[in-house]
Coordinates of C-alpha atoms in Angstrom, one line a residue:
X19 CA 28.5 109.2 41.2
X20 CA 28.7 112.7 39.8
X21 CA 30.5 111.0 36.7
X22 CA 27.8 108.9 36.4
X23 CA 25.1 111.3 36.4
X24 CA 26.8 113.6 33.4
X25 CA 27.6 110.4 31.4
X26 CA 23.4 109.1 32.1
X27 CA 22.8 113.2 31.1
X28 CA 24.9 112.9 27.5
X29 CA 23.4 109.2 27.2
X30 CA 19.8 111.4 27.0
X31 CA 20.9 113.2 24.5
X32 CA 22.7 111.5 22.3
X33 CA 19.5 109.5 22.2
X34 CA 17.7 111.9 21.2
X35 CA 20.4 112.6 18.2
X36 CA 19.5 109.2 17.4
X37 CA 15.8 109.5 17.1
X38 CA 15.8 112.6 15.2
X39 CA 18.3 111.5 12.5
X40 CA 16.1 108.5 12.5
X41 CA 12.7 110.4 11.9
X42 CA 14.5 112.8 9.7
X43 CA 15.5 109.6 7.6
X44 CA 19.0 110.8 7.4
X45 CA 21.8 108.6 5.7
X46 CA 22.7 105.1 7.2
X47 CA 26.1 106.1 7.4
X48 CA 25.2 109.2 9.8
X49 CA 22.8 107.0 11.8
X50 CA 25.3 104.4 12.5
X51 CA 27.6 106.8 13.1
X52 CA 25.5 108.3 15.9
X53 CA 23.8 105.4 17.2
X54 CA 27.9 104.2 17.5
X55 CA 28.5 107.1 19.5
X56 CA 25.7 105.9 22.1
X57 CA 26.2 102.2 22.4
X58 CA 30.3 103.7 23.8
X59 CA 28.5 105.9 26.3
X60 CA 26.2 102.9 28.0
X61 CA 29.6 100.9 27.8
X62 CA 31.1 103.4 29.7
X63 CA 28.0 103.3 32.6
X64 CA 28.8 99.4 32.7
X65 CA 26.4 96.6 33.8
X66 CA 24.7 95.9 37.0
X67 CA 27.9 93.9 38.6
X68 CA 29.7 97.5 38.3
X69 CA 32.4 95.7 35.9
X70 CA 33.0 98.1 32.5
X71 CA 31.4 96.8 29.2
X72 CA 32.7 97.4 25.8
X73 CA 30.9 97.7 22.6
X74 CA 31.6 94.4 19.9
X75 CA 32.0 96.3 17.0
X76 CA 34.5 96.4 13.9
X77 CA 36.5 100.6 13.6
X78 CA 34.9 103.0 11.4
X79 CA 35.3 101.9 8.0
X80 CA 36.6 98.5 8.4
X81 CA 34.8 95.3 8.2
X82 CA 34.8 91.8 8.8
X83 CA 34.6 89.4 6.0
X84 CA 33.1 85.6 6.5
X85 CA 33.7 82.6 4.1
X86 CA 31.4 83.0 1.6
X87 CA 32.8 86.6 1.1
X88 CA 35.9 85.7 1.0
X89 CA 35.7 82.9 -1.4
X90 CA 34.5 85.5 -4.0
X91 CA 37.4 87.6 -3.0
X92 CA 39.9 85.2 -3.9
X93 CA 38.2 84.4 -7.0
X94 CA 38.6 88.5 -8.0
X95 CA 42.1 88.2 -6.5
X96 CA 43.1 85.1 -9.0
X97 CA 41.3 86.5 -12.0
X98 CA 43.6 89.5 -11.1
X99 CA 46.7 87.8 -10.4
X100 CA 46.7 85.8 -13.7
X101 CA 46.1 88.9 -15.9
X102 CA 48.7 90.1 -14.1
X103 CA 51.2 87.6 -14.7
X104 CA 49.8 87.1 -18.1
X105 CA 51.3 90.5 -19.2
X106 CA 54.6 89.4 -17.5
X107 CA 54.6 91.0 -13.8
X108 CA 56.7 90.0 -11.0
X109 CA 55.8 90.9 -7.0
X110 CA 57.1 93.0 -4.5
X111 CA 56.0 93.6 -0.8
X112 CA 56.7 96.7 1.1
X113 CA 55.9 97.8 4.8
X114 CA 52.2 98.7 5.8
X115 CA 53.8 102.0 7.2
X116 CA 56.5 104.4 6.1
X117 CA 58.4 107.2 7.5
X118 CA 55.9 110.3 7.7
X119 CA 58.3 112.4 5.1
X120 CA 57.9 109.5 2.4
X121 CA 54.3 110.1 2.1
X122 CA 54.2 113.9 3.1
X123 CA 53.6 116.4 -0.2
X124 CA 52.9 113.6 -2.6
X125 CA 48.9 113.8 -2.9
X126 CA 47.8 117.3 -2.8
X127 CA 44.9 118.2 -1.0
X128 CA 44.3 114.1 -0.6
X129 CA 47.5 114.0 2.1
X130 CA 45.1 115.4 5.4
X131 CA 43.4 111.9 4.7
X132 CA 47.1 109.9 5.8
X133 CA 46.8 108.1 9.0
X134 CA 49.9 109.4 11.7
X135 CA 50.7 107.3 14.0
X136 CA 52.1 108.0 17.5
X137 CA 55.9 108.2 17.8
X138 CA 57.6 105.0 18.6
X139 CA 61.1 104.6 19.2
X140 CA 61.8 107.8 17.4
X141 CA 60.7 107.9 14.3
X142 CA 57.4 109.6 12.8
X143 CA 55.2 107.0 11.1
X144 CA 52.3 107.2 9.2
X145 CA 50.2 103.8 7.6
X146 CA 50.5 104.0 3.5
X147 CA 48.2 105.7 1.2
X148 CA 48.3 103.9 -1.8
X149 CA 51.1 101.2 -3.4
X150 CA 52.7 103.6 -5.7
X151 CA 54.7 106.4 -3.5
X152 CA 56.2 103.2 -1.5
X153 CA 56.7 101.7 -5.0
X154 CA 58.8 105.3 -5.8
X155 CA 60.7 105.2 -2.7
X156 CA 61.7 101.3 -3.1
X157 CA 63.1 102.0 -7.1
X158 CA 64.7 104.6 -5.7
X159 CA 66.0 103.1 -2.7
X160 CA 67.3 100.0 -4.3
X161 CA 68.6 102.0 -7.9
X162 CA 66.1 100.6 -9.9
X163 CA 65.3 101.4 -13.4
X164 CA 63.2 98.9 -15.1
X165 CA 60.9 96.9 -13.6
X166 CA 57.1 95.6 -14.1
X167 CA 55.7 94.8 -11.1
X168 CA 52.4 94.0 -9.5
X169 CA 51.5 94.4 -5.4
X170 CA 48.2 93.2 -3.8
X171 CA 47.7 94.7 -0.1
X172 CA 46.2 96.8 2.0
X173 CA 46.3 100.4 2.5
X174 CA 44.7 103.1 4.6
X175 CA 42.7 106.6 4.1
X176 CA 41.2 108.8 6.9
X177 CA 38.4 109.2 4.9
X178 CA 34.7 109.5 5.8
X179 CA 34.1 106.0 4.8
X180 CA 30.8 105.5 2.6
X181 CA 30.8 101.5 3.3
X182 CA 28.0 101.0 1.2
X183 CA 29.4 102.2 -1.9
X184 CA 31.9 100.2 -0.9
X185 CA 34.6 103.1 0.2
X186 CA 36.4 102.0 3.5
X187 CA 39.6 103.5 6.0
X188 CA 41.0 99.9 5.1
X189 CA 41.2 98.5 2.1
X190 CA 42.9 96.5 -0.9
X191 CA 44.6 97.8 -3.6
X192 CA 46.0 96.1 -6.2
X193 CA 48.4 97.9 -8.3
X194 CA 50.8 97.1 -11.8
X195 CA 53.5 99.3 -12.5
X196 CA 56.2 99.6 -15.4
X197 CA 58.9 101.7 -14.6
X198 CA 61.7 102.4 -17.3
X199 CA 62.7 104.2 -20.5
X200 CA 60.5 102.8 -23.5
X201 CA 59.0 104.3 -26.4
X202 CA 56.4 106.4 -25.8
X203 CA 52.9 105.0 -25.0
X204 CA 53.4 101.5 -25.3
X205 CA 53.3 100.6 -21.5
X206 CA 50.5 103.2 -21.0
X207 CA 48.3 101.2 -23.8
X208 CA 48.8 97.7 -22.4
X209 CA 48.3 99.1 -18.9
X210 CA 44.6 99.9 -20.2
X211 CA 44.5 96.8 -22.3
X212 CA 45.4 95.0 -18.6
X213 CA 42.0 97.1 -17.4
X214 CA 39.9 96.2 -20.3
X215 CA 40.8 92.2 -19.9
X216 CA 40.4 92.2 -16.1
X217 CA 36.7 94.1 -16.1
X218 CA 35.6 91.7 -19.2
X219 CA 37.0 88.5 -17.4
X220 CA 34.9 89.4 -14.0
X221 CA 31.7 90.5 -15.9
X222 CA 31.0 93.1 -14.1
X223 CA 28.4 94.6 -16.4
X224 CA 29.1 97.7 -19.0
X225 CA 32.0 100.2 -18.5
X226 CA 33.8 102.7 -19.9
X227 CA 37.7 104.0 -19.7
X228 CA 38.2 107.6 -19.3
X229 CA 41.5 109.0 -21.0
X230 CA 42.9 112.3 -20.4
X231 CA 46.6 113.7 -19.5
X232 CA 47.7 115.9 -17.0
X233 CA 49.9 118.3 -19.5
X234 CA 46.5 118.7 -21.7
X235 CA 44.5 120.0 -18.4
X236 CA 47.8 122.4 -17.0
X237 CA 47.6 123.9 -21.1
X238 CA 44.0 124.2 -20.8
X239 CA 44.6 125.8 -17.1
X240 CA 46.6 128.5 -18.8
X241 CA 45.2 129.2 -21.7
X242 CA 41.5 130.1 -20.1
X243 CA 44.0 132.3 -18.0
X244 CA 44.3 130.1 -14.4
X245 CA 46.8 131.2 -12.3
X246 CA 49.8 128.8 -12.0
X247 CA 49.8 128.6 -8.5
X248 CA 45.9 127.5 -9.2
X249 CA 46.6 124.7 -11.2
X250 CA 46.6 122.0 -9.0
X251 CA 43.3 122.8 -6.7
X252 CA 41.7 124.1 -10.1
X253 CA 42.2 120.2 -11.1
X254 CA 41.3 118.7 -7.5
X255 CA 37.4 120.4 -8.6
X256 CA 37.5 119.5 -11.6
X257 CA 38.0 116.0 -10.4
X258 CA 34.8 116.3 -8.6
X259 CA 32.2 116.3 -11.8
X260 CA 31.6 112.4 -12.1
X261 CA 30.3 113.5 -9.0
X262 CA 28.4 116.5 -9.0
X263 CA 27.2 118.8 -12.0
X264 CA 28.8 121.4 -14.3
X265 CA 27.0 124.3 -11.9
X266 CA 28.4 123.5 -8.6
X267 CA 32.0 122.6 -9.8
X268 CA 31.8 126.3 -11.2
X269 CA 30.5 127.6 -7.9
X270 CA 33.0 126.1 -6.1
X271 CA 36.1 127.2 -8.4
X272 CA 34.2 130.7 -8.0
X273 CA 33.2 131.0 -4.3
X274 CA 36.1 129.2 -3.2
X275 CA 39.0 129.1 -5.4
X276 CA 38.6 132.5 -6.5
X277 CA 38.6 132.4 -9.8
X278 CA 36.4 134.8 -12.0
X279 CA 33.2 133.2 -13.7
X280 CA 34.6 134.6 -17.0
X281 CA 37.4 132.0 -16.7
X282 CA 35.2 128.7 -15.3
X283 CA 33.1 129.6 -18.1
X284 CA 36.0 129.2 -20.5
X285 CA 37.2 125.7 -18.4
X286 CA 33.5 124.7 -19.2
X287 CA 33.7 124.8 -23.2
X288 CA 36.6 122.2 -22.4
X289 CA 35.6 120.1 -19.7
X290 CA 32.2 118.9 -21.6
X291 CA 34.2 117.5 -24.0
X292 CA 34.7 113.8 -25.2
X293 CA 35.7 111.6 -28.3
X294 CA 38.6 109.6 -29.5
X295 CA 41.9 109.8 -31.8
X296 CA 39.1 113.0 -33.8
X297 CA 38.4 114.8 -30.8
X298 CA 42.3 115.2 -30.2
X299 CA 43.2 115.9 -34.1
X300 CA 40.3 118.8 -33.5
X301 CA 41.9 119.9 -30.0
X302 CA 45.3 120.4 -32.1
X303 CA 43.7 122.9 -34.4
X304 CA 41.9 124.8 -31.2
X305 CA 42.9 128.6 -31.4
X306 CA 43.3 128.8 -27.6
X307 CA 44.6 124.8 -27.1
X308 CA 47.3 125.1 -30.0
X309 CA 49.2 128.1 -27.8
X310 CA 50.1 125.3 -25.5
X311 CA 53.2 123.7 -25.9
X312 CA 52.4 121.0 -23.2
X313 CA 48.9 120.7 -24.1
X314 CA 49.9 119.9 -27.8
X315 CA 52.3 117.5 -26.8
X316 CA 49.5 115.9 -24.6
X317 CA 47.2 115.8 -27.6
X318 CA 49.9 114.4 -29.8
X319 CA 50.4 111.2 -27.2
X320 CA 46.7 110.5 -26.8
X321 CA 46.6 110.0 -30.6
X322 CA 49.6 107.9 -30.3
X323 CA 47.7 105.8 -27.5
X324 CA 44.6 105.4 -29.3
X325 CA 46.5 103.7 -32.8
X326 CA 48.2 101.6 -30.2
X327 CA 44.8 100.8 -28.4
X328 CA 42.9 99.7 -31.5
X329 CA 45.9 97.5 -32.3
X330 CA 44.9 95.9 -29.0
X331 CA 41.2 96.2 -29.9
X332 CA 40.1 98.3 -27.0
X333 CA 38.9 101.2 -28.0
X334 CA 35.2 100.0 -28.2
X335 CA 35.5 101.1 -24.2
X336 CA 37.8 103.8 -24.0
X337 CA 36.9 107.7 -24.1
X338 CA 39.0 110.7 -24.2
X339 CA 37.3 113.0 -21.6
X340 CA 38.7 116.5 -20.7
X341 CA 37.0 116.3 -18.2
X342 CA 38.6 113.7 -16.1
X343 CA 41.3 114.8 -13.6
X344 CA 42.7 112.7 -11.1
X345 CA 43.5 114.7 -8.1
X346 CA 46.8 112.9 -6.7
X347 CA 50.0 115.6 -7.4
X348 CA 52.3 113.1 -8.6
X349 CA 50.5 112.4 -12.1
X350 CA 52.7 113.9 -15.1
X351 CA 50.9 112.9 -17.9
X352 CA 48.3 110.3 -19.1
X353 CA 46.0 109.3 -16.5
X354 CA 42.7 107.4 -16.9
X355 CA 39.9 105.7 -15.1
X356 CA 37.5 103.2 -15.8
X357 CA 33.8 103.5 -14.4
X358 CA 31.1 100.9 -14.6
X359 CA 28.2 102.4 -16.6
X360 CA 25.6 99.6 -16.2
X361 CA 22.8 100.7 -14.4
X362 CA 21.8 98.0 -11.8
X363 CA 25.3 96.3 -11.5
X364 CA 24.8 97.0 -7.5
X365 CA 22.4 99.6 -5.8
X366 CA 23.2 103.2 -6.9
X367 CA 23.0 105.4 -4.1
X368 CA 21.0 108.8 -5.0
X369 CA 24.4 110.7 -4.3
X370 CA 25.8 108.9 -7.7
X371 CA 23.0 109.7 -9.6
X372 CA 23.7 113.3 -9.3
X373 CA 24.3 115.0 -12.0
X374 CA 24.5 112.1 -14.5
X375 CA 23.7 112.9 -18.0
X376 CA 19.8 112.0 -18.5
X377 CA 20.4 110.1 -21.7
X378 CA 23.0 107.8 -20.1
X379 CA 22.8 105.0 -17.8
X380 CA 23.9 105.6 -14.2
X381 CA 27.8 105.3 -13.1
X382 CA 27.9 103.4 -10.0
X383 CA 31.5 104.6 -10.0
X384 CA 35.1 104.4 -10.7
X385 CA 36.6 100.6 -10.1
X386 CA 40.3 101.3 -11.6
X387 CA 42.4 104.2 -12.4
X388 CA 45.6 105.0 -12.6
X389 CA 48.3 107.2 -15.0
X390 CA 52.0 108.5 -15.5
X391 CA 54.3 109.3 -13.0
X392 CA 57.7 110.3 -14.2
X393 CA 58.8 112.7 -11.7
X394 CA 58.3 111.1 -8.4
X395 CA 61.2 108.4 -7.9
X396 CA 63.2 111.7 -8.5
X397 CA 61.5 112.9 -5.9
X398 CA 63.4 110.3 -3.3
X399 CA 66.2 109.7 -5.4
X400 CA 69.6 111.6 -3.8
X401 CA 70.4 112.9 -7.1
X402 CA 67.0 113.3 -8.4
X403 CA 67.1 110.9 -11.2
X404 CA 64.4 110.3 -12.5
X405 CA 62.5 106.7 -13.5
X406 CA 59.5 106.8 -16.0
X407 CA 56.4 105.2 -14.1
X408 CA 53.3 104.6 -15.5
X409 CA 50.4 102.3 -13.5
X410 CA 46.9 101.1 -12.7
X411 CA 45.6 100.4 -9.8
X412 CA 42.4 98.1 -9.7
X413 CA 39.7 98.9 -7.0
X414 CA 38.7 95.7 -6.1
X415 CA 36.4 96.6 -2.8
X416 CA 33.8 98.2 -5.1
X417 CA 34.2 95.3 -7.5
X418 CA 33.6 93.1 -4.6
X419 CA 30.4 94.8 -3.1
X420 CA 29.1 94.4 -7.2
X421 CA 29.9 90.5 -6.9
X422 CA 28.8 89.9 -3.7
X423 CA 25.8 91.6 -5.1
X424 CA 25.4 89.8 -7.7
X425 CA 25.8 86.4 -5.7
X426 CA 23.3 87.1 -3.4
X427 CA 20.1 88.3 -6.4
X428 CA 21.4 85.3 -8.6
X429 CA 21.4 83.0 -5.0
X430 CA 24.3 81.5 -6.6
X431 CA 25.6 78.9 -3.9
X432 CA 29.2 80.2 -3.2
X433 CA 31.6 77.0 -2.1
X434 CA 33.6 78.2 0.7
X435 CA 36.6 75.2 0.4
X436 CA 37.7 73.3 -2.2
X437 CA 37.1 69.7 -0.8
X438 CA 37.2 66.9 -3.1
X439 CA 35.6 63.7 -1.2
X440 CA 34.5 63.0 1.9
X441 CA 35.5 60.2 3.5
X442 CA 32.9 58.4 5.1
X443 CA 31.1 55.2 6.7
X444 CA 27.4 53.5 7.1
X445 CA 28.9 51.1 9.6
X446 CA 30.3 51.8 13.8
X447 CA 34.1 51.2 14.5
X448 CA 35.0 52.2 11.3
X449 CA 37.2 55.5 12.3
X450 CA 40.7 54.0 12.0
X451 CA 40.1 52.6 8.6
X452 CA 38.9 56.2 7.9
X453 CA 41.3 57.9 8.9
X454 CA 43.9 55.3 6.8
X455 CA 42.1 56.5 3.9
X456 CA 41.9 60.0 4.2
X457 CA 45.7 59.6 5.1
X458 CA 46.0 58.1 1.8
X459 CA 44.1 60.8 -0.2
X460 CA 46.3 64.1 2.0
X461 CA 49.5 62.5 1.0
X462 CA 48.5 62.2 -2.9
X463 CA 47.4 65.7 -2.6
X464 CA 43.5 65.3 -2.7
X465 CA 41.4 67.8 -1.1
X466 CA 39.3 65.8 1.5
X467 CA 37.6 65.8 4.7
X468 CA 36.3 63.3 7.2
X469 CA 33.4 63.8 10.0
X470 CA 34.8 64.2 13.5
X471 CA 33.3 61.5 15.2
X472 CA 33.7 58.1 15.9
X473 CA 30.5 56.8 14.4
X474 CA 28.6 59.4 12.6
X475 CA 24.7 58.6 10.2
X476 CA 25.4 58.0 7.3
X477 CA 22.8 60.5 6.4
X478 CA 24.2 63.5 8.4
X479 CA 28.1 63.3 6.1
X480 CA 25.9 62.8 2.9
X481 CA 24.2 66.1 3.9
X482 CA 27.1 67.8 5.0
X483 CA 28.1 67.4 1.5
X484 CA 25.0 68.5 0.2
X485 CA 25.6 71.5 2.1
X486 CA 29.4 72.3 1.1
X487 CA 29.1 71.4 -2.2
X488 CA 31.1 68.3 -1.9
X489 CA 31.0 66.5 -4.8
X490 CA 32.7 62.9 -4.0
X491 CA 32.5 61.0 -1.2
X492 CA 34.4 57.7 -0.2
X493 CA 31.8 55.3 1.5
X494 CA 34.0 52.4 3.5
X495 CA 32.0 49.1 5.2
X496 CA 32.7 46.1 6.4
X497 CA 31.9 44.6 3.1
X498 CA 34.1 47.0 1.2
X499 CA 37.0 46.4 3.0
X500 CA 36.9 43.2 2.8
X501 CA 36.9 43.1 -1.0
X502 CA 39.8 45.9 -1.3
X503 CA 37.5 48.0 -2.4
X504 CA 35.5 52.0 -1.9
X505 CA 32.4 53.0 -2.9
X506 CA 32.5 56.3 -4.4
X507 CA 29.2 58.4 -4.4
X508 CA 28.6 60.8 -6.7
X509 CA 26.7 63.4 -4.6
X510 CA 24.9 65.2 -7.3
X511 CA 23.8 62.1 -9.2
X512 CA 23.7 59.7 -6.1
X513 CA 24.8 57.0 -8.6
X514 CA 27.6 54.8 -6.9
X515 CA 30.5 52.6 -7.9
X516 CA 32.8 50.6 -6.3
X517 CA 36.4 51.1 -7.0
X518 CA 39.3 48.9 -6.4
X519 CA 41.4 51.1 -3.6
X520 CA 44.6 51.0 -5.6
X521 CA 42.3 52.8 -8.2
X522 CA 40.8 55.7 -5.9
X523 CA 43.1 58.0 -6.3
X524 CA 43.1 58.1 -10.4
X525 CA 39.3 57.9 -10.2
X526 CA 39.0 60.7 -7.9
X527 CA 41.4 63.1 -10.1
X528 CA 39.4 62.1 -13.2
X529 CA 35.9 63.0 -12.0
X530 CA 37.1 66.1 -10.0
X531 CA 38.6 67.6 -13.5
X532 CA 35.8 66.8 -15.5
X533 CA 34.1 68.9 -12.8

């Protein structure tokens, strides 16, 4: 009883958590959060009948996803795929987790965000991060040295999921990778081309690629007199300014990276700068940038990418920006990200709006990145050899939250199957000669369906149709059958012909392709 009483007592006030957050008009995110949080302590009283209820919900950051939702996702997933294997990718599958030590020291200050799971039978586990450090450890594993490969599945982050800005703890990635020795910048172009044909395929709105390269930001590092032991968490904050302005980065490399104003200031100058193949021919002839070894080398491969990328007729949409960073550790050179620029693609939260520049149009965020890797199959190989990597990864739940947006303003009627005809009746006792038919139809490999029940109105399958988009259906009678023949309903039209049985099939085929 005494149990019962504390747990009634925190029930109180997390209630009252609830209602102030509430009045306050605090985020969603915190709300649900909180209001989570209470529906687990009522559970725990239980109902009247003393047995213990539990809350129906989905974990933190994960979601279900109904038909309608996922027959968008599969169209993202095929426009993918084909661009995929357009530009002459094979598949690979690895396991959902990996040994704790394959994932440990590979993303920086990103690596508290890996999920650990409890030891079983011996070995430490954690659930994968991303595709590309089990990618590492497979070349590695199996000797590898040239490959290009794509992988579509899930991966997990310990993250403080933003769901609305569609940033979950489980979610799909879907990554393309070339690994092996080529000439340099060729495999890094066509990765962006790859970017630049997927975005323009699903019509997502405006968007730009951002270009930069690791070795240009570690010159830069040194030259405006970082520390090297610096480097790396200098970079993590200067990853953060697509999301918050110039004045805070600074703050935050001052306050709490220690660095002296005098030398943020000089990261500044840099960081606010963008162009193209000019902007890197200027960048050459820099007094401080030129002093760089890396940095110039850097410079000299972004102008070798951008001939390559107006060969490929891209560079309408791609931007060299110093100020991009990518925080993972394992990037060694280029690394880019495209971000949707179109304001009103999908609600922009306030947070995104933050410290956008006034004369452009609001960023509703990243929705691929990716970059070079040359140094981390070395890091798994026993003899540290090293395979060149370079990849993209394409973030396809934010692209999905801007379709499923843009379904539901447009009220575009999503299909949810793929049936072809349904086969149906007007008359009673008709079911086995339906079900002959649709036998028919299955084993010819059309798509079809047939009500489940033995005399169904005619009017309730012709609105089922209606309903799933249907766009054939096979009507049988006594009549019909008799003269060895269907009549085929065109459901948008509601014009009808009969056609000879033997004919059914063909017919079927031909008005399903013209669709």
């Amino acid at each position: 009883m005494e149990d019962k009483a504390q747990i009634q007592e925190a029930i109180k006030i997390q209630g009252e958590v609830v209602r102030k957050l509430k009045s306050e008009k605090a985020s969603k995110e915190q709300i649900d959060e909180e209001v989570a949080k209470l529906l687990q302590l009522k559970a725990q009283i239980g109902g009247d009948d003393g047995k213990h209820q539990f809350v129906l919900k989905t974990a933190k950051g994960t979601r279900d996803y109904n038909p309608k939702q996922m027959a968008i996702r599969e169209r993202v997933f095929n426009t993918i795929i084909s661009c995929f294997k357009r530009h002459g990718a094979e598949t690979i599958d690895t396991p959902v987790f990996e040994l704790k030590e394959t994932l440990t020291g590979k993303y920086g200050e990103d690596s508290k965000l890996i999920y650990d799971l409890k030891d079983q039978g011996g070995e430490l586990l954690s659930l994968r991060y991303d595709l590309t450090v089990p990618f590492a450890r497979y070349l590695a594993m199996n000797k590898i040295t040239n490959i290009k490969r794509y992988h579509i599945a899930k991966v997990y982050r310990r993250d403080n999921p933003a769901m609305t800005r569609g940033r979950y703890r489980e979610f799909y990635q879907c990554d393309f990778d070339i690994a092996g020795q080529y000439d340099g910048m060729i495999p890094d172009a066509e990765c962006l081309k790859i970017v630049h044909e997927i975005l323009s395929e699903l019509d997502l709105g405006d968007f730009r690629i951002k270009v930069n390269d690791r070795r240009i930001l570690d010159g830069m590092f040194a030259v405006c007199g970082v520390p090297d032991d610096k480097f790396r968490s200098i970079c993590s904050t200067v990853d953060k300014l697509d999301k918050m302005p110039w004045e805070d980065v600074k703050k935050e490399m001052v306050n709490e990276k220690g660095l002296s104003e005098e030398v943020a200031d000089r990261i500044g100058e840099y960081v606010s700068l963008q162009g193209g193949m000019d902007l890197a021919e200027r960048l050459l002839q820099d007094h401080r940038m030129s002093q760089s070894k890396q940095a110039c080398a850097g410079l000299s491969d972004i102008k070798l990418l951008f001939s390559y990328l107006q060969l490929f007729q891209v560079t309408d949409k791609v931007v060299f920006d110093l100020s991009l960073a990518r925080g993972l550790d394992y990037y060694t050179g280029i690394i880019y990200e495209a971000v949707l620029t179109q304001a009103g693609a999908v609600p922009a939260p306030a947070e995104a709006q933050k410290g956008a520049p006034a004369e452009e149009s609001v960023s509703v965020g990243s929705v691929a990145g990716g970059g070079r890797y040359d140094g981390l199959v070395g890091m798994f190989d026993p003899k540290g050899r090293k395979v060149p990597c370079v990849g993209v990864s394409i973030g396809i739940e934010r692209i999905f939250s801007i379709m499923e947006h843009k379904a539901e303003v447009s009220a575009e009627k999503v299909r949810t199957t793929e049936v072809q005809v349904m086969v149906a009746s007007a008359q009673k006792n008709l079911l086995e000669e339906k079900l002959r038919l649709i036998t028919e139809l299955w084993d010819a490999g059309i798509k079809a369906e047939v009500m489940y029940k033995k005399n169904p109105k005619l009017l309730s399958q012709l609105q089922h149709c209606e309903e799933s988009g249907i766009p054939l259906v096979a009507i049988l009678g006594e009549q019909e059958l008799k003269d060895g023949v269907v009549k085929l309903r065109v459901v948008a039209t509601r014009e009808e012909v009969d056609i000879s049985r033997a004919d059914l099939i063909a017919e079927i085929r031909k008005r399903t392709s013209e669709a």
